[in-house]
Amino acid sequence: MRALVTYEMKPFAVEMREKPIPEIEDDEVLLGVKAVGVCGSDLHMWHASHSWNVLYPITLGHEFCGVILKAGSKVKGFKEGERVVSETASYICGQCVYCRSGNYNLCPTRQGFGAGRDGAMADYVRVPARCLHHVPDHVPFEDVAMTEPGCVACNAVMELSRITPGDTVVVMGPGTIGLMVLQMCKLCGPGKLILVGTSKDTTRLEVGKQLGADVTLMADKESVVDAVLALGDGFGAHHVFDCVGISAALKPALEMVRPAGQITKVGWGKEPLNFNLDHLVQKAVTLQGSFSHTYKTWERVIGLMANGQLDLAPLRRTFSLDNWETAFKTMDSLEIAKSVLIP
Ligand SMILES: [Zn+2]
Ligand SMILES: [Zn+2]
């Protein structure tokens, strides 16, 4: 079978290889991959600018769905021919306090597809049955492949934050996650929904408007903090979602959030902060991190997709698996939010 492999911690050390179809264990299924999303983290591994461990050589791809071709003898609840989407933790210990209390996304030994174990940018992938969710027939595979970023957004907005209808809400960063966070916020009935990017993000900010942003701002062209304070009642935003991959974004977030407001940090950034956190204290702000997702988030997002409550078409473009390089480059150029590969 075809498999897109990253083989070394070196820029552009990614190539299509021929590999045997994987053998499955008793508690696993063999999935015929139907669609797999390219993640920002895949682009980082392509550029070798990532900060996490990768077990080289490894097949990329952790945002995927497909059809079950074979089910191991101990698999319950899933059978051949069914359409499914997979969660991203290829390994969890099952024994620690997080695993046992349902927060297995926080298991310290968690490993992901496409980093710790072969992923799904391939014709086939083996998947533990505990990762699987059924998906309704009417949701197209290219949408289903975006369940995972949808879950990241859903966890941040619907599970960890408390938006009340009428709130002023700011989403910083119009990447895939930012745009999906924006959609999740819209579903919660904000009074003003503001999306922040830069002048490089013209296309993605337009998509944001299509998806429900009331106002879009370019951080390199205007004072975002002043603009946010001028909207609503002048006290600032009830909620700020930081979906930017730069640590410095926390500074304007702390300046534009209102007293007793909430900042949810979804974006990663390797640079240290070089400013004080007095606003956090003085305004009694709740600052929280949001990472990954669990079973109930997946079921909720699949439900939102099935009900037609998420609009995913403006976010993505599909490419054939063989055309992976164009897919990576197009997404890297910020022309589109998400490339989806079809094997
Ligand atoms: Zn991802
Ligand atoms: Zn564990």
CSV table of C-alpha atoms and ligand atoms in Angstrom, one decimal:
chain,number,residue,atom,x,y,z
A,1,MET,CA,0.0,0.0,0.0
A,2,ARG,CA,1.0,3.7,-0.3
A,3,ALA,CA,2.1,5.4,2.9
A,4,LEU,CA,3.3,9.0,3.4
A,5,VAL,CA,6.3,8.6,5.6
A,6,THR,CA,8.5,11.1,7.6
A,7,TYR,CA,11.8,9.4,8.0
A,8,GLU,CA,14.2,11.9,9.7
A,9,MET,CA,14.2,15.1,11.8
A,10,LYS,CA,15.3,17.1,8.8
A,11,PRO,CA,13.3,19.6,6.7
A,12,PHE,CA,11.2,18.0,3.9
A,13,ALA,CA,12.3,14.4,4.9
A,14,VAL,CA,8.8,13.2,3.9
A,15,GLU,CA,8.1,10.8,1.0
A,16,MET,CA,5.6,8.3,-0.4
A,17,ARG,CA,6.7,4.7,0.3
A,18,GLU,CA,5.3,1.3,-0.5
A,19,LYS,CA,4.6,-0.6,2.7
A,20,PRO,CA,2.8,-3.9,3.5
A,21,ILE,CA,-0.8,-3.7,4.6
A,22,PRO,CA,-0.7,-3.7,8.5
A,23,GLU,CA,-1.6,-6.9,10.5
A,24,ILE,CA,-4.2,-6.2,13.2
A,25,GLU,CA,-4.4,-7.4,16.9
A,26,ASP,CA,-7.6,-8.9,18.4
A,27,ASP,CA,-8.8,-5.6,19.7
A,28,GLU,CA,-8.1,-3.6,16.5
A,29,VAL,CA,-9.7,-3.0,13.1
A,30,LEU,CA,-8.2,-2.6,9.7
A,31,LEU,CA,-9.5,0.6,8.3
A,32,GLY,CA,-9.7,1.5,4.6
A,33,VAL,CA,-8.8,5.2,4.8
A,34,LYS,CA,-11.4,7.4,3.0
A,35,ALA,CA,-10.2,10.8,4.0
A,36,VAL,CA,-7.4,12.2,6.2
A,37,GLY,CA,-6.8,15.9,7.2
A,38,VAL,CA,-3.5,17.6,7.1
A,39,CYS,CA,-2.8,19.1,10.5
A,40,GLY,CA,-0.7,22.1,11.3
A,41,SER,CA,1.4,19.6,13.3
A,42,ASP,CA,2.0,17.6,10.1
A,43,LEU,CA,3.4,20.8,8.5
A,44,HIS,CA,5.6,21.3,11.5
A,45,MET,CA,7.0,17.8,11.1
A,46,TRP,CA,7.4,18.4,7.3
A,47,HIS,CA,9.5,21.5,8.2
A,48,ALA,CA,11.2,19.7,11.1
A,49,SER,CA,10.2,22.6,13.3
A,50,HIS,CA,8.2,20.4,15.8
A,51,SER,CA,9.0,20.1,19.5
A,52,TRP,CA,7.6,16.6,20.2
A,53,ASN,CA,9.0,13.2,19.9
A,54,VAL,CA,8.5,11.3,16.6
A,55,LEU,CA,9.3,7.6,16.3
A,56,TYR,CA,11.1,7.8,12.8
A,57,PRO,CA,10.3,6.5,10.3
A,58,ILE,CA,6.6,6.8,10.7
A,59,THR,CA,3.5,7.3,8.5
A,60,LEU,CA,1.9,10.7,9.0
A,61,GLY,CA,-1.8,11.4,9.6
A,62,HIS,CA,-4.0,11.5,12.7
A,63,GLU,CA,-7.3,13.2,11.5
A,64,PHE,CA,-8.9,10.3,9.6
A,65,CYS,CA,-12.0,8.3,8.8
A,66,GLY,CA,-12.8,5.3,6.7
A,67,VAL,CA,-14.6,2.0,6.3
A,68,ILE,CA,-13.9,-1.1,8.5
A,69,LEU,CA,-12.4,-3.8,6.3
A,70,LYS,CA,-11.6,-6.3,9.0
A,71,ALA,CA,-12.4,-6.5,12.8
A,72,GLY,CA,-10.3,-8.4,15.3
A,73,SER,CA,-11.9,-11.3,17.2
A,74,LYS,CA,-12.3,-9.2,20.5
A,75,VAL,CA,-13.8,-6.2,18.8
A,76,LYS,CA,-17.3,-5.4,20.1
A,77,GLY,CA,-19.8,-2.9,18.6
A,78,PHE,CA,-18.1,-2.5,15.3
A,79,LYS,CA,-18.1,-4.6,12.2
A,80,GLU,CA,-16.9,-4.8,8.6
A,81,GLY,CA,-18.4,-2.3,6.2
A,82,GLU,CA,-19.2,0.4,8.8
A,83,ARG,CA,-18.3,4.0,8.4
A,84,VAL,CA,-16.2,5.3,11.3
A,85,VAL,CA,-14.0,8.1,12.5
A,86,SER,CA,-11.0,7.6,14.8
A,87,GLU,CA,-9.8,9.5,17.8
A,88,THR,CA,-6.1,10.4,17.8
A,89,ALA,CA,-4.6,8.7,20.8
A,90,SER,CA,-3.1,5.5,19.4
A,91,TYR,CA,-1.8,4.5,22.9
A,92,ILE,CA,-3.0,5.3,26.4
A,93,CYS,CA,-2.0,3.3,29.5
A,94,GLY,CA,-5.5,2.6,30.7
A,95,GLN,CA,-4.2,2.5,34.3
A,96,CYS,CA,-3.4,6.0,35.5
A,97,VAL,CA,-5.9,8.3,37.3
A,98,TYR,CA,-6.6,10.2,34.1
A,99,CYS,CA,-7.3,7.2,32.0
A,100,ARG,CA,-9.5,5.7,34.7
A,101,SER,CA,-11.5,8.8,35.2
A,102,GLY,CA,-12.3,9.4,31.5
A,103,ASN,CA,-9.7,12.1,31.0
A,104,TYR,CA,-7.4,9.9,28.9
A,105,ASN,CA,-6.4,12.8,26.7
A,106,LEU,CA,-4.2,13.8,29.7
A,107,CYS,CA,-2.6,10.4,30.2
A,108,PRO,CA,1.2,11.1,30.6
A,109,THR,CA,2.1,8.2,28.3
A,110,ARG,CA,-0.4,9.1,25.6
A,111,GLN,CA,0.9,8.6,22.0
A,112,GLY,CA,-0.7,9.8,18.9
A,113,PHE,CA,-1.1,8.4,15.4
A,114,GLY,CA,1.4,9.8,13.0
A,115,ALA,CA,4.0,10.4,15.7
A,116,GLY,CA,4.2,7.5,18.1
A,117,ARG,CA,2.5,5.0,15.8
A,118,ASP,CA,1.8,4.8,12.0
A,119,GLY,CA,-0.9,7.2,11.0
A,120,ALA,CA,-3.5,7.3,8.2
A,121,MET,CA,-1.9,9.1,5.2
A,122,ALA,CA,-2.0,5.7,3.6
A,123,ASP,CA,-4.4,3.3,2.0
A,124,TYR,CA,-4.9,1.4,5.2
A,125,VAL,CA,-4.3,1.9,8.9
A,126,ARG,CA,-4.7,-0.4,12.0
A,127,VAL,CA,-6.8,1.2,14.8
A,128,PRO,CA,-7.6,0.0,18.3
A,129,ALA,CA,-11.4,-0.3,18.5
A,130,ARG,CA,-11.6,2.0,21.6
A,131,CYS,CA,-10.7,4.9,19.2
A,132,LEU,CA,-13.7,4.4,16.9
A,133,HIS,CA,-17.0,6.3,16.6
A,134,HIS,CA,-19.8,5.5,14.1
A,135,VAL,CA,-20.7,8.3,11.6
A,136,PRO,CA,-24.0,8.7,9.8
A,137,ASP,CA,-24.2,7.9,6.1
A,138,HIS,CA,-25.2,11.4,5.0
A,139,VAL,CA,-22.0,13.2,6.4
A,140,PRO,CA,-19.4,13.1,3.6
A,141,PHE,CA,-16.0,11.6,4.5
A,142,GLU,CA,-14.1,14.9,3.7
A,143,ASP,CA,-16.2,16.6,6.5
A,144,VAL,CA,-15.8,13.6,8.9
A,145,ALA,CA,-12.0,13.9,8.5
A,146,MET,CA,-12.4,17.3,10.3
A,147,THR,CA,-14.0,15.9,13.4
A,148,GLU,CA,-10.8,16.1,15.3
A,149,PRO,CA,-10.1,19.8,15.0
A,150,GLY,CA,-13.8,20.2,15.6
A,151,CYS,CA,-13.3,18.4,18.9
A,152,VAL,CA,-10.4,20.6,19.9
A,153,ALA,CA,-12.7,23.6,19.3
A,154,CYS,CA,-15.7,22.0,21.1
A,155,ASN,CA,-13.6,21.1,24.1
A,156,ALA,CA,-12.3,24.7,24.4
A,157,VAL,CA,-15.7,26.4,23.9
A,158,MET,CA,-18.4,24.2,25.0
A,159,GLU,CA,-16.8,22.1,27.7
A,160,LEU,CA,-14.2,24.5,29.3
A,161,SER,CA,-15.7,27.9,28.7
A,162,ARG,CA,-19.0,29.5,29.8
A,163,ILE,CA,-20.4,31.7,27.0
A,164,THR,CA,-23.7,33.3,27.8
A,165,PRO,CA,-25.9,34.7,25.0
A,166,GLY,CA,-25.0,38.3,24.4
A,167,ASP,CA,-21.3,38.0,25.5
A,168,THR,CA,-18.6,39.8,23.6
A,169,VAL,CA,-16.3,37.1,22.3
A,170,VAL,CA,-12.9,37.4,20.6
A,171,VAL,CA,-11.2,34.6,18.7
A,172,MET,CA,-7.5,35.3,18.0
A,173,GLY,CA,-6.0,33.4,15.1
A,174,PRO,CA,-8.0,32.4,12.0
A,175,GLY,CA,-6.3,29.0,11.4
A,176,THR,CA,-8.4,25.8,11.2
A,177,ILE,CA,-8.8,25.6,15.0
A,178,GLY,CA,-9.6,29.4,15.3
A,179,LEU,CA,-12.2,29.1,12.6
A,180,MET,CA,-13.8,26.1,14.2
A,181,VAL,CA,-13.6,27.8,17.6
A,182,LEU,CA,-15.4,30.7,15.9
A,183,GLN,CA,-18.2,28.4,14.7
A,184,MET,CA,-18.6,26.8,18.2
A,185,CYS,CA,-18.8,30.3,19.7
A,186,LYS,CA,-21.5,31.3,17.2
A,187,LEU,CA,-23.6,28.3,18.3
A,188,CYS,CA,-23.5,29.7,21.9
A,189,GLY,CA,-25.2,33.0,20.9
A,190,PRO,CA,-22.5,35.8,21.4
A,191,GLY,CA,-23.6,39.4,21.2
A,192,LYS,CA,-20.5,40.4,19.2
A,193,LEU,CA,-18.1,37.8,17.7
A,194,ILE,CA,-14.7,39.2,16.8
A,195,LEU,CA,-12.0,37.4,14.8
A,196,VAL,CA,-8.4,38.6,14.9
A,197,GLY,CA,-5.7,37.8,12.3
A,198,THR,CA,-3.1,39.8,10.4
A,199,SER,CA,-2.9,41.2,6.8
A,200,LYS,CA,-1.6,37.8,5.7
A,201,ASP,CA,-4.9,36.3,6.6
A,202,THR,CA,-7.2,38.2,4.2
A,203,THR,CA,-8.7,35.0,2.8
A,204,ARG,CA,-9.1,33.3,6.1
A,205,LEU,CA,-10.7,36.4,7.7
A,206,GLU,CA,-13.2,36.4,4.8
A,207,VAL,CA,-14.0,32.8,5.6
A,208,GLY,CA,-14.5,33.9,9.2
A,209,LYS,CA,-17.1,36.4,8.2
A,210,GLN,CA,-18.9,33.8,6.2
A,211,LEU,CA,-18.9,31.6,9.3
A,212,GLY,CA,-20.5,34.3,11.5
A,213,ALA,CA,-17.8,36.7,12.7
A,214,ASP,CA,-19.4,40.2,13.2
A,215,VAL,CA,-16.1,42.0,13.0
A,216,THR,CA,-12.6,41.0,11.7
A,217,LEU,CA,-9.5,42.8,12.7
A,218,MET,CA,-5.9,42.8,11.5
A,219,ALA,CA,-3.4,43.0,14.4
A,220,ASP,CA,-0.7,44.5,12.2
A,221,LYS,CA,-2.9,47.3,10.9
A,222,GLU,CA,-4.8,48.5,13.9
A,223,SER,CA,-4.9,48.4,17.7
A,224,VAL,CA,-6.9,45.3,18.3
A,225,VAL,CA,-7.2,46.1,22.0
A,226,ASP,CA,-8.7,49.6,21.3
A,227,ALA,CA,-11.0,48.1,18.7
A,228,VAL,CA,-12.4,45.5,21.1
A,229,LEU,CA,-12.8,48.0,23.9
A,230,ALA,CA,-14.8,50.2,21.5
A,231,LEU,CA,-17.3,47.4,20.9
A,232,GLY,CA,-20.0,46.4,23.3
A,233,ASP,CA,-20.1,48.2,26.7
A,234,GLY,CA,-16.5,49.3,26.8
A,235,PHE,CA,-15.3,46.9,29.5
A,236,GLY,CA,-13.8,44.5,27.0
A,237,ALA,CA,-14.4,40.9,26.0
A,238,HIS,CA,-16.1,38.3,28.2
A,239,HIS,CA,-14.1,35.6,26.5
A,240,VAL,CA,-10.9,35.6,24.5
A,241,PHE,CA,-9.9,32.4,22.7
A,242,ASP,CA,-6.1,32.4,22.0
A,243,CYS,CA,-5.7,30.2,18.9
A,244,VAL,CA,-2.4,31.7,17.8
A,245,GLY,CA,0.8,29.8,17.7
A,246,ILE,CA,2.8,32.7,19.3
A,247,SER,CA,3.2,33.1,23.0
A,248,ALA,CA,3.1,37.0,22.7
A,249,ALA,CA,-0.6,36.8,21.8
A,250,LEU,CA,-1.4,36.4,25.5
A,251,LYS,CA,-0.5,40.1,26.1
A,252,PRO,CA,-3.3,41.7,24.0
A,253,ALA,CA,-5.6,38.9,25.3
A,254,LEU,CA,-5.0,40.1,28.8
A,255,GLU,CA,-5.4,43.7,27.8
A,256,MET,CA,-8.8,43.2,26.0
A,257,VAL,CA,-10.4,40.8,28.4
A,258,ARG,CA,-12.9,42.4,30.9
A,259,PRO,CA,-12.6,42.2,34.7
A,260,ALA,CA,-13.7,38.7,35.7
A,261,GLY,CA,-13.5,37.6,32.1
A,262,GLN,CA,-12.1,34.4,30.8
A,263,ILE,CA,-9.1,33.5,28.5
A,264,THR,CA,-8.9,30.1,27.0
A,265,LYS,CA,-5.5,29.3,25.5
A,266,VAL,CA,-5.6,26.7,22.7
A,267,GLY,CA,-2.5,27.9,20.7
A,268,TRP,CA,1.0,26.6,21.4
A,269,GLY,CA,4.1,28.7,21.3
A,270,LYS,CA,7.7,27.9,22.2
A,271,GLU,CA,8.9,31.4,23.0
A,272,PRO,CA,9.0,32.5,26.6
A,273,LEU,CA,6.7,35.4,27.7
A,274,ASN,CA,8.5,38.7,28.4
A,275,PHE,CA,5.7,40.7,30.0
A,276,ASN,CA,4.2,40.8,33.5
A,277,LEU,CA,0.9,39.1,34.3
A,278,ASP,CA,-0.5,42.0,36.5
A,279,HIS,CA,-3.7,42.3,34.3
A,280,LEU,CA,-4.4,38.6,35.2
A,281,VAL,CA,-4.3,39.5,38.9
A,282,GLN,CA,-5.9,42.9,38.9
A,283,LYS,CA,-8.8,41.9,36.6
A,284,ALA,CA,-9.3,38.6,38.4
A,285,VAL,CA,-9.2,36.8,35.0
A,286,THR,CA,-9.6,33.1,34.6
A,287,LEU,CA,-6.8,31.9,32.3
A,288,GLN,CA,-7.0,28.2,31.3
A,289,GLY,CA,-5.4,25.9,28.8
A,290,SER,CA,-7.4,23.5,26.7
A,291,PHE,CA,-6.0,20.4,25.2
A,292,SER,CA,-7.4,17.6,23.1
A,293,HIS,CA,-10.7,15.9,23.8
A,294,THR,CA,-12.5,12.8,25.0
A,295,TYR,CA,-15.2,10.4,24.0
A,296,LYS,CA,-18.1,12.7,24.8
A,297,THR,CA,-16.7,15.5,22.8
A,298,TRP,CA,-16.4,13.3,19.8
A,299,GLU,CA,-20.0,12.2,20.1
A,300,ARG,CA,-21.2,15.8,20.4
A,301,VAL,CA,-19.2,17.0,17.3
A,302,ILE,CA,-20.4,14.1,15.2
A,303,GLY,CA,-24.0,15.1,16.3
A,304,LEU,CA,-23.3,18.8,15.3
A,305,MET,CA,-22.1,17.5,11.9
A,306,ALA,CA,-25.1,15.2,11.5
A,307,ASN,CA,-27.5,18.1,12.3
A,308,GLY,CA,-25.8,20.4,9.7
A,309,GLN,CA,-24.8,22.8,12.5
A,310,LEU,CA,-21.2,23.1,11.3
A,311,ASP,CA,-20.2,24.5,8.0
A,312,LEU,CA,-17.0,22.9,7.0
A,313,ALA,CA,-16.9,23.3,3.2
A,314,PRO,CA,-15.4,26.9,3.3
A,315,LEU,CA,-12.5,25.6,5.5
A,316,ARG,CA,-11.2,22.8,3.3
A,317,ARG,CA,-10.0,21.7,-0.1
A,318,THR,CA,-9.5,18.1,-1.1
A,319,PHE,CA,-6.5,16.6,-2.8
A,320,SER,CA,-5.6,13.0,-3.9
A,321,LEU,CA,-3.1,11.3,-1.6
A,322,ASP,CA,-0.5,11.2,-4.4
A,323,ASN,CA,-0.9,15.0,-4.6
A,324,TRP,CA,0.1,15.4,-0.9
A,325,GLU,CA,2.9,17.9,-1.6
A,326,THR,CA,0.6,20.4,-3.3
A,327,ALA,CA,-1.9,19.8,-0.4
A,328,PHE,CA,0.9,20.6,2.2
A,329,LYS,CA,2.1,23.7,0.3
A,330,THR,CA,-1.4,25.1,-0.3
A,331,MET,CA,-2.2,24.9,3.4
A,332,ASP,CA,1.2,26.2,4.4
A,333,SER,CA,0.7,29.3,2.2
A,334,LEU,CA,-2.4,30.1,4.3
A,335,GLU,CA,-4.5,30.0,1.1
A,336,ILE,CA,-6.9,27.5,2.8
A,337,ALA,CA,-7.4,26.5,6.4
A,338,LYS,CA,-7.4,22.8,5.8
A,339,SER,CA,-6.2,20.3,3.2
A,340,VAL,CA,-7.9,16.9,3.2
A,341,LEU,CA,-6.2,14.0,1.4
A,342,ILE,CA,-8.3,11.3,-0.3
A,343,PRO,CA,-6.4,8.0,-0.8
B,1,ZN,ZN,-4.2,17.6,14.4
B,2,ZN,ZN,-3.1,6.7,31.4
